[in-house]
Tab-separated table of C-alpha atoms in Angstrom:
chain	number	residue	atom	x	y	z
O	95	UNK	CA	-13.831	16.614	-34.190
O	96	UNK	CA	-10.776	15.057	-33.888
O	97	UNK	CA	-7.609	15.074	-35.780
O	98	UNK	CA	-5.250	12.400	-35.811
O	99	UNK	CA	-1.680	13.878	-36.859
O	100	UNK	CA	0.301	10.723	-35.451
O	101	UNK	CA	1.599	10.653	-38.928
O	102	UNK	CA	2.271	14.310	-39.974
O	103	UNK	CA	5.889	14.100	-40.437
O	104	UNK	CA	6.616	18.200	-39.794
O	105	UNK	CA	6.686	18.237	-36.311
O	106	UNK	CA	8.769	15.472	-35.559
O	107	UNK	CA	12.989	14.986	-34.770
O	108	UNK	CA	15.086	16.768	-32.728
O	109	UNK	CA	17.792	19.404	-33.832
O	110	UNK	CA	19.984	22.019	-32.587
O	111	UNK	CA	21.437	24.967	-34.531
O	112	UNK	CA	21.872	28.775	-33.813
O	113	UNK	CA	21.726	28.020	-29.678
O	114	UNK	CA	18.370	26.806	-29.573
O	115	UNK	CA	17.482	23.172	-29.575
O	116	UNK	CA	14.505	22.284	-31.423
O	117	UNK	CA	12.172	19.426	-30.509
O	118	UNK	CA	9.230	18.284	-33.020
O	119	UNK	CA	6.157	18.244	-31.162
O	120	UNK	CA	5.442	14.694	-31.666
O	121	UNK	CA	8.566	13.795	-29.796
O	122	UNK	CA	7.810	10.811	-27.498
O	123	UNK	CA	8.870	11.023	-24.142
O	124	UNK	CA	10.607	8.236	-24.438
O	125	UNK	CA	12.543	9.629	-27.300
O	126	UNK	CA	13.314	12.661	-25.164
O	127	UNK	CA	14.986	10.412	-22.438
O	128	UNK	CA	17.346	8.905	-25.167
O	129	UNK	CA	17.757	11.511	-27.685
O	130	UNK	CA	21.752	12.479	-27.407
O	131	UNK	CA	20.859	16.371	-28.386
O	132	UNK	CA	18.160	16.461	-25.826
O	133	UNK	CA	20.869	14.786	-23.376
O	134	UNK	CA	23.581	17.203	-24.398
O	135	UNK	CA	21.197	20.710	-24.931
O	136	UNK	CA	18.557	20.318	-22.772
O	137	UNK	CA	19.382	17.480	-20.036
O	138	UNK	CA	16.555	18.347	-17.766
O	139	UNK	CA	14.097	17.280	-20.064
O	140	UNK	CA	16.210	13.860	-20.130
O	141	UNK	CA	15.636	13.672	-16.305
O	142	UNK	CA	12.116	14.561	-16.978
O	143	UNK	CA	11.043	12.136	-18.984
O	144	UNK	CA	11.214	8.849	-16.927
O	145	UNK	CA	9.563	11.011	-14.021
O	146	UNK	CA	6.919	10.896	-16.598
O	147	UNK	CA	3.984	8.383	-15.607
O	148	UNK	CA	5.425	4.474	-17.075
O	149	UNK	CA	7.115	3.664	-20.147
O	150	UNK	CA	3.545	2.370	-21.688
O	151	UNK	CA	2.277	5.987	-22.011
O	152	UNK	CA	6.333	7.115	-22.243
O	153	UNK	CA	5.731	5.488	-25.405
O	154	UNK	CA	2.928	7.163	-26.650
O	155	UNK	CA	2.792	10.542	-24.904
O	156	UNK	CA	4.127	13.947	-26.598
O	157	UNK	CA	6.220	16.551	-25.865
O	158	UNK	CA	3.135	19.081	-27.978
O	159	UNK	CA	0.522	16.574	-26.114
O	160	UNK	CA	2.006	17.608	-22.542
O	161	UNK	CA	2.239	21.399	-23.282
O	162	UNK	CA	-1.040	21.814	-24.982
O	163	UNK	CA	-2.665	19.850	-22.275
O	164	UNK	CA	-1.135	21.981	-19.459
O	165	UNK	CA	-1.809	19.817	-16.112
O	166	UNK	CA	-0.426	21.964	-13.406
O	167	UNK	CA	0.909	19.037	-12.631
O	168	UNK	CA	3.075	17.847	-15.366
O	169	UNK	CA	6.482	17.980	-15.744
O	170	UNK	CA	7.390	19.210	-19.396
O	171	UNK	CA	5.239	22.424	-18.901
O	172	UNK	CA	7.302	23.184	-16.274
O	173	UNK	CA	10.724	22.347	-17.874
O	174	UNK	CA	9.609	24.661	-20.748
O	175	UNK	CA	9.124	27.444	-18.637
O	176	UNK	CA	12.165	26.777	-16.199
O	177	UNK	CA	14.118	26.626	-19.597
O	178	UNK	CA	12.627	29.503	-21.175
O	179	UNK	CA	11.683	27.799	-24.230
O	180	UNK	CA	9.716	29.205	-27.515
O	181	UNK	CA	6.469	27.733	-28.873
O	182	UNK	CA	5.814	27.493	-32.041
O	183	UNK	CA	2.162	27.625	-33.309
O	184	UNK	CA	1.633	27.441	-37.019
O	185	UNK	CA	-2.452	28.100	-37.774
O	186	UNK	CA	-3.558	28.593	-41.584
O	187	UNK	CA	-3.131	32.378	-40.595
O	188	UNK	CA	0.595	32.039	-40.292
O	189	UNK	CA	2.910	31.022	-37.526
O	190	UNK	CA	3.230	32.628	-33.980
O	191	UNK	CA	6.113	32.047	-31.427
O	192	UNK	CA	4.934	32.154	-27.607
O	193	UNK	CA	7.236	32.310	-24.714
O	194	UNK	CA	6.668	29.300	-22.367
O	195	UNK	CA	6.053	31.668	-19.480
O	196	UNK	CA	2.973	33.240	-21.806
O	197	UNK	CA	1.568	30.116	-22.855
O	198	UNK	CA	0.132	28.645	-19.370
O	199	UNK	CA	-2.583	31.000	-18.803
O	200	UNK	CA	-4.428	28.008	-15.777
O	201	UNK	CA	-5.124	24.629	-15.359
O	202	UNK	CA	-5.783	22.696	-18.432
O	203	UNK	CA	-5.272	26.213	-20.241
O	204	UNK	CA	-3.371	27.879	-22.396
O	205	UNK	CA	-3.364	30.813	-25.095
O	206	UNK	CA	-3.955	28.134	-27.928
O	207	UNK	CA	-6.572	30.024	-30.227
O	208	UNK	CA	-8.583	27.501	-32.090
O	209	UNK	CA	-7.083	26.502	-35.483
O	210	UNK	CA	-3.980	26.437	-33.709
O	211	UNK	CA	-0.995	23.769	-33.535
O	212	UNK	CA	2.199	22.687	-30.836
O	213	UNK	CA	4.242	22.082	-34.153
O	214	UNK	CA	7.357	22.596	-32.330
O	215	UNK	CA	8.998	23.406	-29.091
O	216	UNK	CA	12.565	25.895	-28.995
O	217	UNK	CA	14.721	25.326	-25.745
O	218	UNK	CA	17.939	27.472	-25.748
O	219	UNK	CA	21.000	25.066	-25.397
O	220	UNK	CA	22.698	24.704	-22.165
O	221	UNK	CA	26.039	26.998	-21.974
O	222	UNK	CA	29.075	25.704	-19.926
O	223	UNK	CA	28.758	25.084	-16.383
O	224	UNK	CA	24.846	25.206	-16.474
O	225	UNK	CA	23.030	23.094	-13.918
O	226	UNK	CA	19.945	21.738	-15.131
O	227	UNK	CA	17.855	19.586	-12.817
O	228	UNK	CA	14.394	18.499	-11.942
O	229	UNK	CA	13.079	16.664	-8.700
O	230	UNK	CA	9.551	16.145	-7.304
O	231	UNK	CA	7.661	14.060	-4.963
O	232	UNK	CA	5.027	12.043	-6.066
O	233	UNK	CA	2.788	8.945	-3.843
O	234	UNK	CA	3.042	6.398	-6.185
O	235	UNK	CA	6.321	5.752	-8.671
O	236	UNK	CA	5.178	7.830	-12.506
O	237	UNK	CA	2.309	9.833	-10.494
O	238	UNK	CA	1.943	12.851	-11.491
O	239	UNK	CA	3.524	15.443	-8.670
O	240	UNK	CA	2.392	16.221	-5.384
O	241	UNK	CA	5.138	19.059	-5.497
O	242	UNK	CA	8.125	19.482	-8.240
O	243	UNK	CA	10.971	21.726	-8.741
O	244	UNK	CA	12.767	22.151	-12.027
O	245	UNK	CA	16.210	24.031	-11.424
O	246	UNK	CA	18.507	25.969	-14.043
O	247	UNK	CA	21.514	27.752	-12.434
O	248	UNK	CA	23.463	29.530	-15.355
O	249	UNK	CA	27.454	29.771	-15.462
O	250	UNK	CA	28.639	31.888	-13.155
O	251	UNK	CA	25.573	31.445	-10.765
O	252	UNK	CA	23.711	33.781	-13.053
O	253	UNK	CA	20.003	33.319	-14.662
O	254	UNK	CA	19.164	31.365	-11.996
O	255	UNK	CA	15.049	29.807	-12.590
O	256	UNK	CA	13.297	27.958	-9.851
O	257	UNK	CA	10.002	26.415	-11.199
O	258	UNK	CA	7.437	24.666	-9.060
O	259	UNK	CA	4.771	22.297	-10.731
O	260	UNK	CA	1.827	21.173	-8.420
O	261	UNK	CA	1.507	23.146	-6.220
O	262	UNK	CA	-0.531	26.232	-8.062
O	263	UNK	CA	-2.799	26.488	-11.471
O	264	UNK	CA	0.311	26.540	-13.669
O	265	UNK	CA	3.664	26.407	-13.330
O	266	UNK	CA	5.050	29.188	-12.241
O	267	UNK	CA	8.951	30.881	-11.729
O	268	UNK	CA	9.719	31.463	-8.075
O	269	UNK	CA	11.251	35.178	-8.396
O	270	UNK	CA	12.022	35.680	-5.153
O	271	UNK	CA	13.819	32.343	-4.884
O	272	UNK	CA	15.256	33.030	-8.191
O	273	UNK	CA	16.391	36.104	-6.636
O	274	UNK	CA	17.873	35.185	-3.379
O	275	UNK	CA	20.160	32.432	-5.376
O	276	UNK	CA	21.094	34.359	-7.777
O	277	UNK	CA	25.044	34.646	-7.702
O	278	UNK	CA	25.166	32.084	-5.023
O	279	UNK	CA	26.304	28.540	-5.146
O	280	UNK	CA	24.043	25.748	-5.133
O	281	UNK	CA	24.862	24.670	-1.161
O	282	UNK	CA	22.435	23.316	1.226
O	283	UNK	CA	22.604	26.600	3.380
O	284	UNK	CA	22.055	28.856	-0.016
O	285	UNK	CA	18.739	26.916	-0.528
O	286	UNK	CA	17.723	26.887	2.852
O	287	UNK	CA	18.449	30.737	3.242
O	288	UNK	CA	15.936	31.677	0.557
O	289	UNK	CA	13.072	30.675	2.866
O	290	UNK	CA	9.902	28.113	2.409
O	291	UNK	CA	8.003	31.327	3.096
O	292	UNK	CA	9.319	33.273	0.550
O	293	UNK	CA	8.831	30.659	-2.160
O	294	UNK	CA	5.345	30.221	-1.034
O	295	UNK	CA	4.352	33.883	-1.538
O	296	UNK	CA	6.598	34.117	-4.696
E	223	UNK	CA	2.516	-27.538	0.751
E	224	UNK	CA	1.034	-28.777	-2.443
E	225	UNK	CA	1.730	-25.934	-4.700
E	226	UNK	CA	4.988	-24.253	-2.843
E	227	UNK	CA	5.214	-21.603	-6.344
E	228	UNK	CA	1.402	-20.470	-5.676
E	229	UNK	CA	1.897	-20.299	-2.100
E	230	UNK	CA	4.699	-18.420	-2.463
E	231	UNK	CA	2.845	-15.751	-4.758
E	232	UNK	CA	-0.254	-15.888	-2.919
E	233	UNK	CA	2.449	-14.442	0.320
E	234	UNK	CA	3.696	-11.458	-2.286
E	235	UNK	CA	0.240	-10.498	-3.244
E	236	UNK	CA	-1.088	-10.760	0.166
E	237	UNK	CA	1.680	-8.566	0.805
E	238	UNK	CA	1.323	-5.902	-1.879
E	239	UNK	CA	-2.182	-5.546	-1.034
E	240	UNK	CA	-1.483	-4.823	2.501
E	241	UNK	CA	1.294	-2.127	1.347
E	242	UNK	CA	-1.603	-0.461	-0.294
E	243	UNK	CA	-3.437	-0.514	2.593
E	244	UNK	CA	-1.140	0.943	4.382
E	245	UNK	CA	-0.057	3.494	1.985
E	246	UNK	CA	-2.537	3.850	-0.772
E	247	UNK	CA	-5.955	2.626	-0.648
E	248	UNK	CA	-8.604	5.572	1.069
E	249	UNK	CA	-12.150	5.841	0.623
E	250	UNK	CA	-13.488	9.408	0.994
E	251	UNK	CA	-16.923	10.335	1.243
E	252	UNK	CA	-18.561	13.655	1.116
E	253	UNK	CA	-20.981	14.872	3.395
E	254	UNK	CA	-24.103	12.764	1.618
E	255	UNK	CA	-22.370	9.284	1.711
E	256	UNK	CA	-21.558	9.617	-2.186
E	257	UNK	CA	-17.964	7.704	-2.155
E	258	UNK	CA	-15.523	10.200	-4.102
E	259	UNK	CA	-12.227	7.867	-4.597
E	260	UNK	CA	-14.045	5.895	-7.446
E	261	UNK	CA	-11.647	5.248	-9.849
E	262	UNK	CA	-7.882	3.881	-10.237
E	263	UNK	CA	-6.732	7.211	-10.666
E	264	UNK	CA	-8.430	7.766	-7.151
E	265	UNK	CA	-8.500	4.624	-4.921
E	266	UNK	CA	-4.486	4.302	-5.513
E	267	UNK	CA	-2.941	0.916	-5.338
E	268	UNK	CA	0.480	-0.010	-5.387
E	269	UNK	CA	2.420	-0.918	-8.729
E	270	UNK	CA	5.437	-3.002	-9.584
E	271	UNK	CA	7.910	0.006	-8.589
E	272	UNK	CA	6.087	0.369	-5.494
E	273	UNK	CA	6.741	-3.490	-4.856
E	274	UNK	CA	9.764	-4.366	-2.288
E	275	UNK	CA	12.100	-7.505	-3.122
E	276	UNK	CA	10.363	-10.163	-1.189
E	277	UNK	CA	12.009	-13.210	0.327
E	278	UNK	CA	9.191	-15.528	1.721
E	279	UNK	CA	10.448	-18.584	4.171
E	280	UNK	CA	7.747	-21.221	5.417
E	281	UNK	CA	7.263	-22.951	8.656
E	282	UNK	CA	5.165	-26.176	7.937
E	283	UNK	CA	2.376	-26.660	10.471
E	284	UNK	CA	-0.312	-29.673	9.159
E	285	UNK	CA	-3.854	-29.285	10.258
E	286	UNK	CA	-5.637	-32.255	11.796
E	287	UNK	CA	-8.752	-30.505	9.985
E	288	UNK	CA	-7.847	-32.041	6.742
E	289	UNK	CA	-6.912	-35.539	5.655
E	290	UNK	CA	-3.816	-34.246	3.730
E	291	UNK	CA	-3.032	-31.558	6.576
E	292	UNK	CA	-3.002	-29.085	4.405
E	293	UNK	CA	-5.095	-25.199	4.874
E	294	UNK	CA	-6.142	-22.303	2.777
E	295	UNK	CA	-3.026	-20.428	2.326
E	296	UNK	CA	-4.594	-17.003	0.361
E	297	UNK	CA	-4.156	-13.325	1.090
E	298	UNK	CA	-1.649	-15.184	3.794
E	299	UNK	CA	0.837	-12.016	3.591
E	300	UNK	CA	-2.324	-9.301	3.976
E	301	UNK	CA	-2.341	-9.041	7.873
E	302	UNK	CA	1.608	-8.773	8.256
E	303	UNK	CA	2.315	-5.929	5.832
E	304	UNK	CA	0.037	-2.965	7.206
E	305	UNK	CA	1.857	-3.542	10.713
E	306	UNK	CA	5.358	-3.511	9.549
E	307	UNK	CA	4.744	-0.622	7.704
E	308	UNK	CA	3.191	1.546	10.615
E	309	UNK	CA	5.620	0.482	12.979
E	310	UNK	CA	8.196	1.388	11.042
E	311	UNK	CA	7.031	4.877	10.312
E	312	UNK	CA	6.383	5.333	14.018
E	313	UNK	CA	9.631	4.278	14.673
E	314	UNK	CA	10.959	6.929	12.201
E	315	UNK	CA	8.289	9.424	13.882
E	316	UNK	CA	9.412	8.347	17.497
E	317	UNK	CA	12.194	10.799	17.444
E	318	UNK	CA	9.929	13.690	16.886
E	319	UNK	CA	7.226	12.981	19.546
E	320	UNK	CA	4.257	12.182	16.877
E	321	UNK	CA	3.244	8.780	15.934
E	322	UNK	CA	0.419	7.539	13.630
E	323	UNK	CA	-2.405	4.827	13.732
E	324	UNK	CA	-5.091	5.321	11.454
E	325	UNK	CA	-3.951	3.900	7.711
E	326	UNK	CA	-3.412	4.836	5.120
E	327	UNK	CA	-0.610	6.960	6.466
E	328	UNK	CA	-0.651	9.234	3.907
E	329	UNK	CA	1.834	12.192	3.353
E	330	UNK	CA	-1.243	14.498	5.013
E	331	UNK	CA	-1.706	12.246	8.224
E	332	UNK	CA	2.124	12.482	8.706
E	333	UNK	CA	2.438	15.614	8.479
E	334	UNK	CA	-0.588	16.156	10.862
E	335	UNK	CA	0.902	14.085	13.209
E	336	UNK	CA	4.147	16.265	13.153
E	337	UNK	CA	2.198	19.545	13.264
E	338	UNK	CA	2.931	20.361	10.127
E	339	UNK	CA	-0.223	21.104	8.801
């Protein structure tokens, strides 16, 4: 069976209170690249979301509807876990909050439990001097990725994430990239330095 | 020419589809013949964004093989594309020693070419 909740009106808007940005579920992605919180709190999803296939399915397309589908190769999954963003998952048997990190168990997969609901999506806002970016290389303009990289290096060079989409099941943190940047700056030879091979068998 | 507009358009299509020729378009077959790239999602083909700003110029030749002189002008920019495209990549490649020649020259058949993979 299924459920049409286009017009549920719960899981929609964006807000940001108490450091965490909250995005409704039924957030377009086109909303998302023009929302001024999203822009402000969470920029990489606004450099996410044009990335995202054309503005046609922009238009349609969900933040909850990307997460819950959990292509390997898609780019909000990946922003969720490079941000370390909550979800929230309200069931008739109460409400649970899953790290992103938990929540991609595989391709097309996720820890979902039937009865279950995206309603909302908790990113914690960026601090000052954060650097928040996403890249990836696709064969065709709004493809999904061949490879992709979304980036968060903290103030300070600190809490550094490295998340790569397409290339594996899920998408999954680099640690030992994370860990060779962490405290450095962001310079061509610091990248380089952490080594292809090292982020391959991270 | 008698329609110069659908000349012109029949150029940028002729063009496009030799871009995705070049770039896009592969039919893959598994080991009983069954063709595998079956759908869009598959058999890629370029888009707008994939399109390049095209400036087409005519030189008028008349046939004698038609009262009015004029010829079939479709598909006219289909030939041209694919080459420009693979000599340009080979003239990227030159540098490194590898060159390609079998389209579409897809990320994998670069990379093969360089060694890569």
């Amino acid at each position: 069976m299924l459920v049409d909740i286009t017009r549920v009106a719960g899981p929609r808007g964006v807000s940001a209170s108490g450091g965490a940005l909250r995005v409704g579920a039924l957030t377009r992605h086109a909303e998302l690249a023009r929302d001024p919180l999203v822009a402000a709190h969470a920029p990489m999803l606004a450099e996410a979301a044009p990335l995202i296939a054309r503005p046609a399915i922009r238009n349609r397309g969900t933040l909850g509807g990307s997460l819950a589908t959990a292509d390997p190769a898609a780019e909000l999954p990946a922003c969720a876990v490079a941000l370390g963003a909550t979800l929230v998952l309200p069931s008739a048997r109460g409400e649970r909050r899953v790290p992103a990190e938990g929540f991609f168990t595989g391709a097309m997969s996720t820890v979902l439990a039937p009865g279950e609901v995206v309603a909302a999506v908790e990113f914690p806002v960026a601090r000052d001097g954060e650097t928040q970016r996403i890249a990836e290389i696709t064969r065709r303009s709004g493809d999904y990725a061949m490879a992709g990289l979304c980036l968060r290096h903290g103030p300070g060079m600190r809490d550094t994430r490295l998340v790569f989409f397409g290339v594996g099941d899920a998408p999954r943190p680099s640690r030992a990239a994370m860990a060779a940047l962490e405290g450095r700056p962001l310079t061509p030879e610091s990248v380089s330095s952490t080594g292809a091979s090292r982020i391959a068998a991270a | 020419m008698i329609n110069p507009l659908l000349v012109d358009e029949q150029v940028r299509g002729g063009i496009v589809q030799g871009i995705g020729g070049a770039l896009y378009g592969h039919c893959l077959y598994d080991g009983r013949g069954n063709l595998l790239t079956t759908t869009m999602a598959d058999h890629l083909v370029p888009m707008s964004a994939e399109m390049p700003d095209m400036h087409v110029g005519h030189v008028e030749t008349p046939t004698r093989e038609s009262l009015l002189g004029a010829k079939g002008a479709g598909e006219a920019g289909t030939a041209g594309a694919p080459a420009a495209i693979m000599n340009a990549i080979n003239d990227a490649l030159r540098p490194l020693g590898a060159r390609v020649t079998a389209q579409p020259f897809t990320p994998a058949r670069i990379l093969a070419a360089l060694g890569k993979v």
